[in-house]
Coordinates of C-alpha atoms and ligand atoms in Angstrom, one line a residue:
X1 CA 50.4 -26.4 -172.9
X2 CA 53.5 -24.8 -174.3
X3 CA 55.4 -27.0 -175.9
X4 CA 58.8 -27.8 -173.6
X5 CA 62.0 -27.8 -175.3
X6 CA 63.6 -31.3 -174.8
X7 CA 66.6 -32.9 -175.8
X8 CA 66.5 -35.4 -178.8
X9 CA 67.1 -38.4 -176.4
X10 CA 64.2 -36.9 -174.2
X11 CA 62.0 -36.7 -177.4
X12 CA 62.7 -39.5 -177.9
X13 CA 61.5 -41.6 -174.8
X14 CA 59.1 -39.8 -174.2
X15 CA 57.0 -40.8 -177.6
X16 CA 58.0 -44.3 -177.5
X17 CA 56.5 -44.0 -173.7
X18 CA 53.1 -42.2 -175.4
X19 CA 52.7 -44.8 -178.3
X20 CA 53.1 -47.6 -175.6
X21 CA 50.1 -46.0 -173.3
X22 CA 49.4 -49.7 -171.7
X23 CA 52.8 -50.3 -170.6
X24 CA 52.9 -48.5 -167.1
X25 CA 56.5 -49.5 -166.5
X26 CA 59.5 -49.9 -168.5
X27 CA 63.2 -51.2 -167.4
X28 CA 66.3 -49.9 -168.5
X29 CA 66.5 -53.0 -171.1
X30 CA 63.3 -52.3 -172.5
X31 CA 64.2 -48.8 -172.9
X32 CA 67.4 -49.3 -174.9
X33 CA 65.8 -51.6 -176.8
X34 CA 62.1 -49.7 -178.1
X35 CA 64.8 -46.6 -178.5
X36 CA 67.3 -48.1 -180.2
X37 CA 69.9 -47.2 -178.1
X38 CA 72.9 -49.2 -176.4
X39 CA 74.1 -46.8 -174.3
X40 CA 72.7 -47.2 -170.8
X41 CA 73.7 -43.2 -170.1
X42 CA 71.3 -42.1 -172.7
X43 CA 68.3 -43.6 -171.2
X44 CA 69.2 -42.7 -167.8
X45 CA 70.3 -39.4 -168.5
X46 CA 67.0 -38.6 -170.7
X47 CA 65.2 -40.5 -168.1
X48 CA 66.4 -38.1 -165.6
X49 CA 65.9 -34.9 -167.8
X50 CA 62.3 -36.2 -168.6
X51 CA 61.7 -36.9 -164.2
X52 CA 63.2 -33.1 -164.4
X53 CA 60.2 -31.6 -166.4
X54 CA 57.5 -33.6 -164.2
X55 CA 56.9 -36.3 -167.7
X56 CA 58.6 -39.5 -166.0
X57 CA 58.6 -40.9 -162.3
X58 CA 61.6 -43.2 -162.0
X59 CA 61.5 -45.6 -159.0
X60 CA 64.8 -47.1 -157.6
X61 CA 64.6 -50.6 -155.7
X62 CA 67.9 -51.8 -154.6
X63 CA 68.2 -55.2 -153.9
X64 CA 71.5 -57.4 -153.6
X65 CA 72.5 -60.1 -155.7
X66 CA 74.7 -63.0 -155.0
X67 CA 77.6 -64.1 -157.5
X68 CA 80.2 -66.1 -157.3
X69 CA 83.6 -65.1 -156.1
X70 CA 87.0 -66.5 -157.5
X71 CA 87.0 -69.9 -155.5
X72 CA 82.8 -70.0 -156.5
X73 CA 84.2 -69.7 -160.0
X74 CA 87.0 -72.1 -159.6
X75 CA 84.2 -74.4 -157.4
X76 CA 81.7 -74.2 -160.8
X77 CA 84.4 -75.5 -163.3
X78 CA 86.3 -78.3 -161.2
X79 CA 83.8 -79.1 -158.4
X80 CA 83.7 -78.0 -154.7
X81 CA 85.8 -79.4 -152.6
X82 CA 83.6 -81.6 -150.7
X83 CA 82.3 -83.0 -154.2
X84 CA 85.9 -83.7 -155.5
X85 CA 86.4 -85.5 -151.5
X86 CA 83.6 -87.3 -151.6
X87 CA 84.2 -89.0 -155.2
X88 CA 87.2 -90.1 -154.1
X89 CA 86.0 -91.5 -151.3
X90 CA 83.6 -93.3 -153.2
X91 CA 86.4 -94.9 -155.1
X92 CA 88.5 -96.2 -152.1
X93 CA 87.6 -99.8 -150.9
X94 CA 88.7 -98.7 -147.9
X95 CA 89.4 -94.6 -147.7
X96 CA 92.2 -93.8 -145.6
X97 CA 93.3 -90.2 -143.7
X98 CA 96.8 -91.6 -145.2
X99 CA 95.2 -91.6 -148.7
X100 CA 93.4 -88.8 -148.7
X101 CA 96.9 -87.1 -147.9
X102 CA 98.6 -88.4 -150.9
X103 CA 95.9 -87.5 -153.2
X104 CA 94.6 -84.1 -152.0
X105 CA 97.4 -81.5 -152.1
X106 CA 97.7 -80.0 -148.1
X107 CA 96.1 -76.9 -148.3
X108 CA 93.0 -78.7 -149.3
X109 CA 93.0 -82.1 -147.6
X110 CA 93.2 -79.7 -144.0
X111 CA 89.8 -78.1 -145.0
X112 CA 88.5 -81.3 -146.7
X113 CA 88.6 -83.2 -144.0
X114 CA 86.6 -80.2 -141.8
X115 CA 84.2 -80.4 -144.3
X116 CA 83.6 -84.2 -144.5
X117 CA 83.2 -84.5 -140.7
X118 CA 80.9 -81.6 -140.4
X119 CA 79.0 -83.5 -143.7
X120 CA 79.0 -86.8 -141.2
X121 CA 81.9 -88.3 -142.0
X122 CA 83.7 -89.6 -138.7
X123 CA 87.4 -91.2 -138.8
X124 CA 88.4 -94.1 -136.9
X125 CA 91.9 -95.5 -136.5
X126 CA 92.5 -93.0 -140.0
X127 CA 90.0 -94.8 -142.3
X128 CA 86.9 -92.6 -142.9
X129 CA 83.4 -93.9 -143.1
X130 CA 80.2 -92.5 -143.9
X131 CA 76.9 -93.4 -142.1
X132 CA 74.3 -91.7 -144.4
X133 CA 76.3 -91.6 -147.8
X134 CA 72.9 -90.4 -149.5
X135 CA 72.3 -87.9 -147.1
X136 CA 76.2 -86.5 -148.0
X137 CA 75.6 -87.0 -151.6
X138 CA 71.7 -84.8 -151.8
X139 CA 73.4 -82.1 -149.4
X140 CA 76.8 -82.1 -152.2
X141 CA 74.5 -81.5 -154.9
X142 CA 72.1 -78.9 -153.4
X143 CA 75.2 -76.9 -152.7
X144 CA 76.6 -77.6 -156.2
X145 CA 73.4 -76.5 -157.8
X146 CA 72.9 -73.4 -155.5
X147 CA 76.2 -72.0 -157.2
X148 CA 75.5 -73.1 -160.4
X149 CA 72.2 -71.0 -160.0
X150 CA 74.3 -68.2 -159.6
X151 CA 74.1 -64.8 -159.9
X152 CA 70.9 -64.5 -158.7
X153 CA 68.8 -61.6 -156.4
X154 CA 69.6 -62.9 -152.7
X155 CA 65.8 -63.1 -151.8
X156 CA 65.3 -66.0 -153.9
X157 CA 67.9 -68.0 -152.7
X158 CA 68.0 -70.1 -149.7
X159 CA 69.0 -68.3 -146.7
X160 CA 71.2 -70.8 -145.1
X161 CA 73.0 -72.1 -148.2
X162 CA 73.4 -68.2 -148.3
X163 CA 75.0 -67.9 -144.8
X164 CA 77.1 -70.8 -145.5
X165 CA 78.6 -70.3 -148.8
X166 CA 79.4 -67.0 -147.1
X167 CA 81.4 -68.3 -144.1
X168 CA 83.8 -69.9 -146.6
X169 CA 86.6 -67.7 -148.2
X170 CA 86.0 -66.0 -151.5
X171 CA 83.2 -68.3 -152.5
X172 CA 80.0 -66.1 -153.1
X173 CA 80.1 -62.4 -152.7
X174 CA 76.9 -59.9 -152.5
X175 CA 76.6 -56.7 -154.3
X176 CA 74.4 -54.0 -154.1
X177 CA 72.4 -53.6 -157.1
X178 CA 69.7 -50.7 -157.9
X179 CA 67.3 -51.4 -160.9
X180 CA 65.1 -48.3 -162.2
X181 CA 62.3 -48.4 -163.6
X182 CA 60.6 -45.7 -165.2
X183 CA 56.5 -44.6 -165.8
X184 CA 55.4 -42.2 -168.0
X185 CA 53.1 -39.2 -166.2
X186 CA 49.9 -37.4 -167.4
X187 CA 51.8 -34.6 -167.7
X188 CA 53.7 -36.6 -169.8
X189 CA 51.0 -38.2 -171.7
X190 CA 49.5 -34.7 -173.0
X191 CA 53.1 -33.3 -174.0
X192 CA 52.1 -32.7 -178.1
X193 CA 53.5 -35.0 -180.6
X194 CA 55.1 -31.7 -182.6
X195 CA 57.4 -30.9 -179.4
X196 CA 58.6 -34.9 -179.9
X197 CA 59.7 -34.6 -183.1
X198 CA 63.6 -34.9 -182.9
X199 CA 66.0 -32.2 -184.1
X200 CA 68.9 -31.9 -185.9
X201 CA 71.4 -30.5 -182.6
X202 CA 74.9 -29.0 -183.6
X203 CA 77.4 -29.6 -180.8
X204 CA 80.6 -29.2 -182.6
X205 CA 81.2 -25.9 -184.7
X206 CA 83.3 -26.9 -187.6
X207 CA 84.7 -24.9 -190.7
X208 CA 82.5 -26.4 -192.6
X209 CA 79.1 -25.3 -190.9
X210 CA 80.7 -21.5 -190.8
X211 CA 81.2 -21.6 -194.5
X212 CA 77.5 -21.5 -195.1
X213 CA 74.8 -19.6 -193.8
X214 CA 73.2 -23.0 -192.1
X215 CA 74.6 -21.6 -188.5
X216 CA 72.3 -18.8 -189.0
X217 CA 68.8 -21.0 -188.1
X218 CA 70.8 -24.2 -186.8
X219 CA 69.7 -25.3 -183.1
X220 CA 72.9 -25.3 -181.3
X221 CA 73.0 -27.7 -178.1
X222 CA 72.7 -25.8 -174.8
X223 CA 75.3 -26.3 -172.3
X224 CA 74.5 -26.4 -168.5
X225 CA 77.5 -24.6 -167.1
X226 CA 76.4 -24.9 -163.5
X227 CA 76.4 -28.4 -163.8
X228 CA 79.7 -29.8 -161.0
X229 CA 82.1 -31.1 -163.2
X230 CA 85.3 -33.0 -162.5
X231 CA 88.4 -31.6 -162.2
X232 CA 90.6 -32.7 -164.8
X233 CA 94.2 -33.6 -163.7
X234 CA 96.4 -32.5 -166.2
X235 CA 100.1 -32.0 -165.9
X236 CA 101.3 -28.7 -164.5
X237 CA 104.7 -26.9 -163.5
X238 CA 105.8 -27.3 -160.0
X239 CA 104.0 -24.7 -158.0
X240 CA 108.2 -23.8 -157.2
X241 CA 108.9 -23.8 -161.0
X242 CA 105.8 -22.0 -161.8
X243 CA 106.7 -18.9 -158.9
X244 CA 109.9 -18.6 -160.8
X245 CA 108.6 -18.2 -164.1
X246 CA 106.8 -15.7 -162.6
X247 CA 109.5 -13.9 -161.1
X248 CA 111.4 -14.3 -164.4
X249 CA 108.5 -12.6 -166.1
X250 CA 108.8 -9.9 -163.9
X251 CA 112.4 -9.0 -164.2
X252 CA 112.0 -9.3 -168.1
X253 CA 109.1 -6.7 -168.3
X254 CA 110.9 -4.4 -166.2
X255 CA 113.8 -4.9 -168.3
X256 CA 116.7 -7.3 -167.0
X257 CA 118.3 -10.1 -169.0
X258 CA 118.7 -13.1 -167.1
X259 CA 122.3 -14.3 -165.7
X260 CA 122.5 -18.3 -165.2
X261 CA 125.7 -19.3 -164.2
X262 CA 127.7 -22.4 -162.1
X263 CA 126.9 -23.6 -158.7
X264 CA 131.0 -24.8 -158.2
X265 CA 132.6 -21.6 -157.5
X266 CA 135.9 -20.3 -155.7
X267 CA 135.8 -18.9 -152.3
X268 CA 137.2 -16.1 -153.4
X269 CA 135.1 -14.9 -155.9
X270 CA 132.4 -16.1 -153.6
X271 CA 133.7 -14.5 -150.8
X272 CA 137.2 -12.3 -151.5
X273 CA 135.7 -10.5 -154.3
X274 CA 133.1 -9.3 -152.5
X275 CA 135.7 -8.1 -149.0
X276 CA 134.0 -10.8 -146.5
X277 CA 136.9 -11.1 -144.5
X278 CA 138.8 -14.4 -144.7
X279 CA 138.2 -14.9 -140.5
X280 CA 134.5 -14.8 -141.3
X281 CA 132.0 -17.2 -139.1
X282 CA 129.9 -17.7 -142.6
X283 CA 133.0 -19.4 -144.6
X284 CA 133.5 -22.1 -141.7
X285 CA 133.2 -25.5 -143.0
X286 CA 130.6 -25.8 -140.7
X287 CA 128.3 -23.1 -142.6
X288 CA 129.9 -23.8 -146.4
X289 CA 130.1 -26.8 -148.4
X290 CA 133.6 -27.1 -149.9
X291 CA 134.9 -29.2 -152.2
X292 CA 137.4 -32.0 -152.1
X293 CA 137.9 -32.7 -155.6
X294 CA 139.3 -30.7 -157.4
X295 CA 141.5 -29.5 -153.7
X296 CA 142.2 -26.1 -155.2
X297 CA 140.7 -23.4 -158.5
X298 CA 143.2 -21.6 -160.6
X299 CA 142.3 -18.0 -160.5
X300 CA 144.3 -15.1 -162.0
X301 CA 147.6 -14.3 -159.8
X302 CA 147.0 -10.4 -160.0
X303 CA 143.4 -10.4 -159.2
X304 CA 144.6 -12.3 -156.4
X305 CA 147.2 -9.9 -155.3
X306 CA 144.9 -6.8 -155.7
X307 CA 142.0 -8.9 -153.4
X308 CA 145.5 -9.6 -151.1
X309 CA 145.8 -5.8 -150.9
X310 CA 142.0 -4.8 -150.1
X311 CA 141.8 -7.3 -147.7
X312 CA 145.0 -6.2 -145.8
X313 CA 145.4 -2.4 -145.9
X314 CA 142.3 -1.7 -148.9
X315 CA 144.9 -1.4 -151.3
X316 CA 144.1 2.3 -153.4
X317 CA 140.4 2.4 -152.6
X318 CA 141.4 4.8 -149.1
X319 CA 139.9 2.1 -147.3
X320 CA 141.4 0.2 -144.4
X321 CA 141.3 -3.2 -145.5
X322 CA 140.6 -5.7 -142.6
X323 CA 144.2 -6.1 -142.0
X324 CA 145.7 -9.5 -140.7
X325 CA 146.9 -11.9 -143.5
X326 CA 145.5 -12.8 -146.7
X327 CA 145.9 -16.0 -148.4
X328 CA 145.2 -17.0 -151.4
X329 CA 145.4 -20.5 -150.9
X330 CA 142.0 -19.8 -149.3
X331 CA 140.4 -18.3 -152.4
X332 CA 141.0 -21.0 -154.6
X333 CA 139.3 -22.9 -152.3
X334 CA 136.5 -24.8 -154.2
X335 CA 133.4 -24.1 -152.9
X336 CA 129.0 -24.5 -153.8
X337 CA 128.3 -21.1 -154.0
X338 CA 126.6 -19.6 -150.6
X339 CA 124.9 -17.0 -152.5
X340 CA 124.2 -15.7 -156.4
X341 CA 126.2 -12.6 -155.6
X342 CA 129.3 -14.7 -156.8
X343 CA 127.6 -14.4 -160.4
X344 CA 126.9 -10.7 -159.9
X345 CA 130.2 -10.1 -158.9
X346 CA 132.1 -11.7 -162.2
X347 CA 129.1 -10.0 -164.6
X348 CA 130.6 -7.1 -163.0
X349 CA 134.3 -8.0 -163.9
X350 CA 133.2 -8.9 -167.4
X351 CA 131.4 -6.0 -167.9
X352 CA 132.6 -3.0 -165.7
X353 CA 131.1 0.4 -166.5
X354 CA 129.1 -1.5 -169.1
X355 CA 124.9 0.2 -167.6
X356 CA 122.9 -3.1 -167.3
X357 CA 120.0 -4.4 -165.3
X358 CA 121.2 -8.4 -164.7
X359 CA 118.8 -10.6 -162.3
X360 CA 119.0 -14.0 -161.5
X361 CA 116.9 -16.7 -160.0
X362 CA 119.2 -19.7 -158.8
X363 CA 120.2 -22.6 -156.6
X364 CA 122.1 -22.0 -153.6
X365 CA 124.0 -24.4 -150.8
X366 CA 124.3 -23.3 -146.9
X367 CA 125.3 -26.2 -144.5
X368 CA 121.9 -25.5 -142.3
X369 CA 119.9 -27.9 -140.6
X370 CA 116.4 -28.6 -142.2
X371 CA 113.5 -27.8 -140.4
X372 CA 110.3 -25.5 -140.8
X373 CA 112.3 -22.6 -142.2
X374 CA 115.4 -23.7 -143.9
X375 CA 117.0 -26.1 -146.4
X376 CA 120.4 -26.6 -147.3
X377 CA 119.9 -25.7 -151.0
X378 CA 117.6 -22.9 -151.7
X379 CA 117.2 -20.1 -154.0
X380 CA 117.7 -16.7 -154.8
X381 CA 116.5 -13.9 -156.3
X382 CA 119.5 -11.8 -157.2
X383 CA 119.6 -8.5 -159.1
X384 CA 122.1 -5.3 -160.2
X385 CA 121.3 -2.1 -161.8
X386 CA 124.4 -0.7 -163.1
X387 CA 124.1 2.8 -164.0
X388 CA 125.5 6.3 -164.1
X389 CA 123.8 8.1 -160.7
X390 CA 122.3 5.4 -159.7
X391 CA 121.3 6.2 -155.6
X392 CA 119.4 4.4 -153.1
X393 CA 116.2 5.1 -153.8
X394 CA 116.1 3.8 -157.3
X395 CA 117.1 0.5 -155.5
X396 CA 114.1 0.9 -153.2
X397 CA 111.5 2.0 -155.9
X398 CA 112.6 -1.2 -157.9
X399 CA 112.8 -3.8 -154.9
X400 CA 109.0 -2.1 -154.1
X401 CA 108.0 -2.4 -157.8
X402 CA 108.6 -6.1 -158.1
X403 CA 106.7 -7.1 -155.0
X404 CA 103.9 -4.8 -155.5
X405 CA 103.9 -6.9 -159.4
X406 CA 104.3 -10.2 -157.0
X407 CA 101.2 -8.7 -154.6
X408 CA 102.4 -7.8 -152.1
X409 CA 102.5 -3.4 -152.5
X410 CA 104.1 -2.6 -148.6
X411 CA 107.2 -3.0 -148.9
X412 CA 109.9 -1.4 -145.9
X413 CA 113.6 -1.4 -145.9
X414 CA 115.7 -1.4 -143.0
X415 CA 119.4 -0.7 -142.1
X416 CA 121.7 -4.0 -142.4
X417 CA 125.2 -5.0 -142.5
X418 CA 127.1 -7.0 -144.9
X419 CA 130.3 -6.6 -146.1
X420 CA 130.6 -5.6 -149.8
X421 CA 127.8 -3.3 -149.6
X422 CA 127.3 0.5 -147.7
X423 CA 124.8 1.3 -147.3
X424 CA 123.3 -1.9 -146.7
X425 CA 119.5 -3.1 -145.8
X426 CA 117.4 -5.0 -145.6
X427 CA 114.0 -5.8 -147.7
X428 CA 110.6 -6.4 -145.4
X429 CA 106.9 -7.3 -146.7
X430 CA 103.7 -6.8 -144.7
X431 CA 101.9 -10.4 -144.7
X432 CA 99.0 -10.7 -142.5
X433 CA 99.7 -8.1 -140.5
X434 CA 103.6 -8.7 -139.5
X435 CA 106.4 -7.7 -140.9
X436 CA 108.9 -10.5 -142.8
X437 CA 112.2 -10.1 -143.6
X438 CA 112.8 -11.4 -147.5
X439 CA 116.7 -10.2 -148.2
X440 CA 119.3 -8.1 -148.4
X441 CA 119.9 -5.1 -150.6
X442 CA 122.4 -2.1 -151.2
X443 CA 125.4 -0.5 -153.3
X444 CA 128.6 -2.0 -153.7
X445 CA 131.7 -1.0 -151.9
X446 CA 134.4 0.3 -153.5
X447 CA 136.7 -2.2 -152.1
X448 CA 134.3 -4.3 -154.2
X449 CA 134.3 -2.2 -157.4
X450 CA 137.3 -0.6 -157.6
X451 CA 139.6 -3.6 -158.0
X452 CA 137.1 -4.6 -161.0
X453 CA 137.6 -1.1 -162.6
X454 CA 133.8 -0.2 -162.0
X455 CA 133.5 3.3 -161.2
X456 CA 129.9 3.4 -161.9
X457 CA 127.5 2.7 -158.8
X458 CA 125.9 -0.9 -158.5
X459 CA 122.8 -1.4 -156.8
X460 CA 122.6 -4.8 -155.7
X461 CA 120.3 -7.4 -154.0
X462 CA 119.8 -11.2 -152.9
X463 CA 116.3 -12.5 -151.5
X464 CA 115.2 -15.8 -150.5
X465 CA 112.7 -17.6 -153.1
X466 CA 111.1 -20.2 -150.6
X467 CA 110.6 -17.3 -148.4
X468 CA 108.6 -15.5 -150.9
X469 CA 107.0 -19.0 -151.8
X470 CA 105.9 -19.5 -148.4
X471 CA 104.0 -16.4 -148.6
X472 CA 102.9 -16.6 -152.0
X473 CA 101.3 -20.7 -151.1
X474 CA 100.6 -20.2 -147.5
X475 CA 102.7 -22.7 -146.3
X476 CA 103.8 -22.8 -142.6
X477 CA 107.0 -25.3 -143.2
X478 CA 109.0 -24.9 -146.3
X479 CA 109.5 -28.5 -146.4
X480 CA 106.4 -29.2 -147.6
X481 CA 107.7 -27.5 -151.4
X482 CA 109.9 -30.7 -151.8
X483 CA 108.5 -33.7 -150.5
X484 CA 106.2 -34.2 -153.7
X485 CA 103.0 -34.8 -152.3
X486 CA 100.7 -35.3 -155.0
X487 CA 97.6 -34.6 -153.4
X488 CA 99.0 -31.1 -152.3
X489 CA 100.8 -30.4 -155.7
X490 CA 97.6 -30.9 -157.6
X491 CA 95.4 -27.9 -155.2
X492 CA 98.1 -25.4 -155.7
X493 CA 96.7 -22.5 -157.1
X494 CA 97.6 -21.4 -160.9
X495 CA 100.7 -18.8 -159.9
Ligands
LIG501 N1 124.2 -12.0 -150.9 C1 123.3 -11.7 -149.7 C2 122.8 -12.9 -149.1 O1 123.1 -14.0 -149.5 C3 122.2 -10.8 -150.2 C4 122.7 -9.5 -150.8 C5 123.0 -9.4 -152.2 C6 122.9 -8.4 -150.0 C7 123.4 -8.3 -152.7 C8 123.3 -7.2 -150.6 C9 123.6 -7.1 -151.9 O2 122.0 -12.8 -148.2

């Protein structure tokens, strides 16, 4: 027979099972002891591995035992109740219901008296009396010596003490216990002595191994890696926090510093700057949060009077403006900003002309309603490229470029409106077969850039991060990001 190639704990059992021929059955104690082990895992686990080759049959019998519960424990040290009853009452001359009050605290003497009566004790006009006392006494101490014989396997004890004990609250308890015992086969029996012998097994690989040439002929332990495994439950970004890393990672490889800026903001570099008209539904209080404190933002008079201009007649850009009046109370409005492109916008003014690649992944705050598809705050994915012939489709080959990195390659624009940008459109990605709008895209105005001093073109663009998140984790509410349920955090995929 070839000789099989067992683990040491294996070797092991399986010679102190051959030089103990006679003994056709060994318990786990036995086992630890004739190997020298105290580990209960080694012998079951070479027990198992043994069973595995065919040298060991291991029988289970399962059998429950009774052991006491916390009032059996309590019951063992101070006596059971009917004991600690019945003493007194054999030290009354006369044992009253009135006395047995006083000296038993209430939620026992209720109980106790139960107990006495079922044991044969029967009141009359509140003195208790006993008719049998030996009777109550042999029954008190079979009960008393039935816990003390505890734990023990149910099928030696007596059945009804069993069924009793059990009616009454945390006395005994059962448990389910399995005992193995294990028998050595013929196969077993012929396995060579030489294939016993134990080795030396390397499981770690140290420096110190490596430095000689002992790894060359050292028997390295195998590892079963289709063994199931738990999953260990280590700490992990946010599935949120990890997409935006992601996103980051993106914009940096393609080569965009990052912008991170304020969420407090004036309405009009929020809003002015950018030509939304003042009359706009979107800068309602019922759509933006404004501030109260502090009531108004100190921005610079002439900005403020060349935005006055643009928004009234378009001031030198040959535009139109949107005519009406333009205050500028209302721009120094305080404001959480509705959308990134407030940051964009004063990059710009710090930098105009100045070819740059800026993106920015941020918070944002819309008075909406929540339900499956929309949150109050949220977050954007914001971006310029500044830069001398910049056109359309350099906008559309980059928005296409970072969601084909993200996974998802088709990628369609479509004509849109807003207000600081012409043309304007909008970004959509195919997702199971339908088309989903993710944001908004196009160049700047001039009534935009021209106040700034930018005369070089600005592709722009703002997209909805939970959006994409939804997609990205197949979720159906967006909710379901925020409400930190563990169970769900932890089966996130790795982003
Ligand atoms: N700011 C727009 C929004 O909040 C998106 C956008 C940004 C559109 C830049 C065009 C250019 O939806």
């Amino acid at each position: 027979m070839d000789a099989p190639n067992l683990l040491n704990p294996e070797r092991r059992m399986l010679l102190v099972m051959q030089q103990h021929a006679s003994k056709t059955k060994w318990s786990l104690s036995e086992l630890l002891d004739t190997c020298s082990w105290s580990d209960q895992a080694v012998a079951v686990g070479a027990g198992h591995g043994l069973q595995n080759h065919g040298f060991v049959n291991v029988t289970e019998v399962t059998h429950r035992q009774i052991r006491l519960d916390v009032e059996g424990e309590r019951a063992v040290a101070d006596g059971l109740l009917e004991q600690r009853l019945w003493t007194w009452m054999s030290q009354q001359s006369e044992p009253t219901m009135h006395g047995l009050q006083q000296a038993f605290e209430r939620h026992e003497a209720g109980p106790g008296v139960g107990l006495l009566k079922q044991l044969g004790v029967s009141i009359e006009g509140g003195v208790l009396t006993a008719q049998a006392p030996d009777d109550i006494t042999a029954i008190i101490e079979a009960r008393t010596s039935f816990l003390n014989s505890l734990p023990a396997d149910e099928q030696l004890l007596d059945a009804s003490l069993v069924a009793s004990f059990s009616s009454r609250r945390n006395l005994i308890e059962a448990v389910e216990q399995t005992e193995r015992t294990w028998s050595i086969t013929p196969e077993g029996a012929n396995v060579p002595a030489e294939a016993l012998e134990e080795q030396r097994v390397i499981t770690d690989i140290t420096p110190e191994l490596l430095q000689t040439d002992e790894w060359k002929t050292a028997n390295f332990r195998a590892f079963d890696v289709t063994l199931e495994s738990a999953t260990p439950r280590t700490g992990r970004s946010h599935p949120m926090q990890a997409l935006i890393e992601r996103i980051r990672a993106i914009f940096l490889e393609m080569g965009f510093s990052e912008l991170v800026d304020d969420y407090v903001q004036s309405a009009g570099w929020n809003m002015d700057a950018l030509f939304i008209p003042q009359d706009h539904p979107a800068r309602e209080m019922q759509d933006t949060f404004y501030l109260d404190q502090p009531a108004s933002l100190e921005l610079d008079e002439g900005l403020m009077e060349t935005w006055k201009a643009i928004h009234e007649h378009g001031g030198d850009t040959g535009s139109s403006g949107w005519g009406g009046t333009y205050s500028t109370e209302i721009s120094q409005r305080p404001l959480l900003r509705t959308h990134t492109t407030v940051n964009t916008i004063q990059y710009l003014a710090r930098h105009p002309n100045e070819a740059c690649r800026v993106f920015s992944v941020d918070r944002v705050f819309r008075k909406e309603a929540i339900d499956r598809t929309h949150l109050p705050e949220f977050h954007q994915i914001e971006g310029i490229i500044v830069e001398e012939g910049a056109n359309l489709q350099m906008l559309v080959t980059t928005l296409k470029t970072f969601y084909a990195k993200m996974g998802y390659p088709e990628v369609r624009v479509r004509p849109a409106y807003f207000p600081y940008t012409e043309p304007s459109l909008e970004v959509e990605v195919k997702w199971r077969g339908k088309w989903l709008e993710l944001g908004g895209a196009g160049i700047f105005r001039p009534e935009v850039t021209e106040p700034l001093g930018i005369t070089t073109p600005v592709l722009a663009w703002g997209m909805g991060l939970e959006r994409l998140a939804m997609l990205v984790l197949g979720l159906d509410d967006i909710r379901q990001l925020y409400i930190s349920d563990l169970e769900w955090l932890r089966n996130q995929p790795i982003l």
